[in-house]
Tab-separated table of C-alpha atoms in Angstrom:
chain	number	residue	atom	x	y	z
A	1	MET	CA	48.657	160.006	81.408
A	2	THR	CA	50.244	161.578	84.456
A	3	ASP	CA	53.454	163.383	84.502
A	4	ALA	CA	55.216	160.812	86.503
A	5	LEU	CA	54.200	157.829	84.386
A	6	LEU	CA	55.286	159.710	81.326
A	7	ARG	CA	58.761	160.506	83.040
A	8	ALA	CA	58.916	156.867	83.947
A	9	ARG	CA	58.566	155.696	80.357
A	10	ALA	CA	61.064	158.092	79.154
A	11	ASP	CA	63.301	156.840	81.795
A	12	LEU	CA	62.796	153.442	80.752
A	13	GLU	CA	63.485	154.057	77.079
A	14	ALA	CA	66.629	155.701	77.953
A	15	GLY	CA	67.548	152.718	79.812
A	16	ARG	CA	67.515	154.220	83.444
A	17	LEU	CA	65.978	151.400	85.120
A	18	TRP	CA	66.690	152.771	88.758
A	19	GLN	CA	64.758	156.139	88.039
A	20	ALA	CA	62.084	154.426	86.141
A	21	ARG	CA	61.601	151.940	89.314
A	22	ASP	CA	61.857	154.898	91.708
A	23	ARG	CA	59.134	157.000	89.805
A	24	LEU	CA	56.714	154.160	89.620
A	25	THR	CA	57.080	153.166	93.322
A	26	GLY	CA	56.206	156.629	94.161
A	27	LEU	CA	53.499	156.623	91.900
A	28	LEU	CA	52.188	153.761	93.397
A	29	THR	CA	51.106	155.346	96.694
A	30	HIS	CA	48.734	157.514	94.584
A	31	ARG	CA	47.463	155.209	92.142
A	32	GLN	CA	47.468	151.449	92.041
A	33	ASP	CA	45.808	150.710	88.504
A	34	ASP	CA	46.838	147.981	86.018
A	35	GLU	CA	49.112	150.224	83.772
A	36	VAL	CA	51.516	151.395	86.925
A	37	LEU	CA	51.599	147.943	88.389
A	38	SER	CA	52.292	146.285	84.906
A	39	LEU	CA	54.997	148.964	84.250
A	40	LEU	CA	56.564	148.352	87.660
A	41	ALA	CA	56.358	144.703	87.296
A	42	ASP	CA	58.252	144.970	83.560
A	43	VAL	CA	61.069	147.442	85.114
A	44	HIS	CA	61.643	144.654	88.120
A	45	LEU	CA	61.964	141.966	85.666
A	46	ARG	CA	64.218	143.861	83.458
A	47	MET	CA	66.444	144.486	86.331
A	48	GLY	CA	66.197	140.919	87.208
A	49	ASP	CA	64.592	141.371	90.679
A	50	LEU	CA	62.029	138.305	89.870
A	51	PRO	CA	60.750	138.150	93.465
A	52	LYS	CA	59.192	141.917	93.361
A	53	ALA	CA	58.091	141.299	89.996
A	54	GLY	CA	56.176	138.125	91.067
A	55	ALA	CA	54.370	140.029	93.859
A	56	LEU	CA	53.193	142.572	91.357
A	57	LEU	CA	52.482	139.887	88.591
A	58	ALA	CA	50.633	137.932	91.314
A	59	ALA	CA	48.253	141.268	92.267
A	60	LEU	CA	47.682	141.418	88.248
A	61	GLY	CA	47.114	137.930	87.538
A	62	ARG	CA	49.168	137.824	84.903
A	63	GLU	CA	50.351	134.209	83.836
A	64	ASP	CA	52.294	134.346	80.599
A	65	ASP	CA	56.092	132.479	80.373
A	66	GLN	CA	57.695	135.230	82.183
A	67	ALA	CA	55.369	135.977	84.744
A	68	GLN	CA	55.409	132.191	85.813
A	69	LEU	CA	59.342	132.327	86.156
A	70	ALA	CA	58.865	135.616	88.329
A	71	LEU	CA	55.899	134.025	90.329
A	72	ALA	CA	57.964	130.794	91.162
A	73	ALA	CA	60.748	133.126	92.442
A	74	TRP	CA	58.181	134.910	94.641
A	75	ARG	CA	56.948	131.765	95.836
A	76	GLN	CA	60.313	130.546	96.379
A	77	ARG	CA	61.540	133.839	98.661
A	78	HIS	CA	58.442	133.970	100.505
A	79	GLY	CA	57.570	130.289	101.475
A	80	ASP	CA	53.963	130.901	103.159
A	81	GLU	CA	50.727	132.387	102.040
A	82	ASP	CA	50.842	135.088	104.681
A	83	ALA	CA	54.710	136.172	103.526
A	84	ARG	CA	53.503	136.190	99.954
A	85	LEU	CA	50.408	138.561	100.983
A	86	ARG	CA	52.728	140.632	102.920
A	87	SER	CA	55.366	141.229	100.136
A	88	ILE	CA	52.755	142.832	97.806
A	89	PRO	CA	53.276	146.685	98.341
A	90	ARG	CA	50.800	147.751	100.879
A	91	PRO	CA	49.465	150.464	98.731
A	92	VAL	CA	48.314	147.799	96.382
A	93	ARG	CA	47.009	145.726	99.315
A	94	ASP	CA	45.243	148.785	100.514
A	95	GLY	CA	43.878	150.103	97.158
A	96	ARG	CA	42.852	146.990	95.851
A	97	PRO	CA	40.761	144.907	98.268
A	98	ASP	CA	39.683	142.645	95.420
A	99	VAL	CA	43.282	141.409	94.691
A	100	VAL	CA	44.148	140.928	98.573
A	101	GLY	CA	40.728	138.980	98.584
A	102	ALA	CA	41.637	136.619	95.948
A	103	LEU	CA	45.197	136.226	97.131
A	104	ALA	CA	44.214	135.747	100.725
A	105	ALA	CA	41.749	133.064	100.383
A	106	ASP	CA	44.228	130.145	101.627
A	107	VAL	CA	45.534	132.701	104.283
A	108	GLY	CA	42.401	133.287	106.315
A	109	ASP	CA	42.728	136.724	108.128
A	110	VAL	CA	44.536	139.224	106.286
A	111	GLY	CA	45.465	141.232	109.183
A	112	ASP	CA	49.297	142.482	109.494
A	113	GLY	CA	49.961	140.661	112.190
A	114	ASP	CA	48.760	137.521	114.170
A	115	GLU	CA	47.022	137.877	117.746
A	116	SER	CA	50.121	136.671	119.624
A	117	TRP	CA	52.497	139.392	120.706
A	118	GLY	CA	55.789	137.184	120.324
A	119	TRP	CA	58.728	138.342	122.223
A	120	GLN	CA	59.056	141.558	120.281
A	121	GLY	CA	55.747	142.524	121.519
A	122	SER	CA	56.547	141.732	125.064
A	123	ALA	CA	60.009	143.390	124.926
A	124	ALA	CA	58.338	146.551	123.765
A	125	PHE	CA	55.740	146.281	126.252
A	126	ALA	CA	58.283	145.883	129.196
A	127	GLY	CA	60.314	148.781	127.500
A	128	CYS	CA	57.183	151.161	127.624
A	129	LEU	CA	56.320	150.173	131.355
A	130	LEU	CA	60.010	150.956	132.317
A	131	VAL	CA	59.922	154.373	130.690
A	132	MET	CA	56.393	155.214	132.501
A	133	LEU	CA	57.674	154.130	135.776
A	134	ALA	CA	60.766	156.374	135.427
A	135	LEU	CA	58.532	159.265	134.198
A	136	VAL	CA	56.519	158.641	137.551
A	137	ALA	CA	59.513	158.560	139.560
A	138	LEU	CA	60.448	161.775	138.390
A	139	VAL	CA	57.232	163.396	138.857
A	140	VAL	CA	57.263	161.997	142.380
A	141	VAL	CA	60.540	163.342	142.837
A	142	GLY	CA	59.733	166.689	141.403
A	143	VAL	CA	56.620	167.187	143.732
A	144	ILE	CA	58.827	166.171	146.737
A	145	THR	CA	61.437	169.142	145.722
A	146	VAL	CA	58.614	171.522	145.149
A	147	VAL	CA	56.905	171.085	148.765
A	148	GLY	CA	60.320	171.120	149.953
A	149	TRP	CA	60.828	174.738	148.789
A	150	ILE	CA	57.430	175.768	150.124
A	151	VAL	CA	57.723	174.236	153.709
């Protein structure tokens, strides 16, 4: 058991749910085993954050009565399958492809985005294009200025 996990358990026993949650969330970036996921899901349940607990419990495949309530809240908050899949923390999605594969069976492609850019992508492209044009204009003005000094 790691030091962070021991501290998180001590925080939980002392009633410091926020600190336990923060420690476990940080630990989740390094290890995604069932112990960490289950403990973090329990912390979210004790804090009353059913949708977040539901996302973790879905990854764990837990289906007891308490998990059913959390899973229902998770499904309600994240309406479609793709949104549900994305609500699972990235380290869990990246570190446990078996879980993602099982959860994404109805979703199809498990990518982070769809193929179309939407208006946000178009706006980002237009912004980058404007910045590039401004840089080219500045370079041209600079070259003309330097040539003027030389001649």
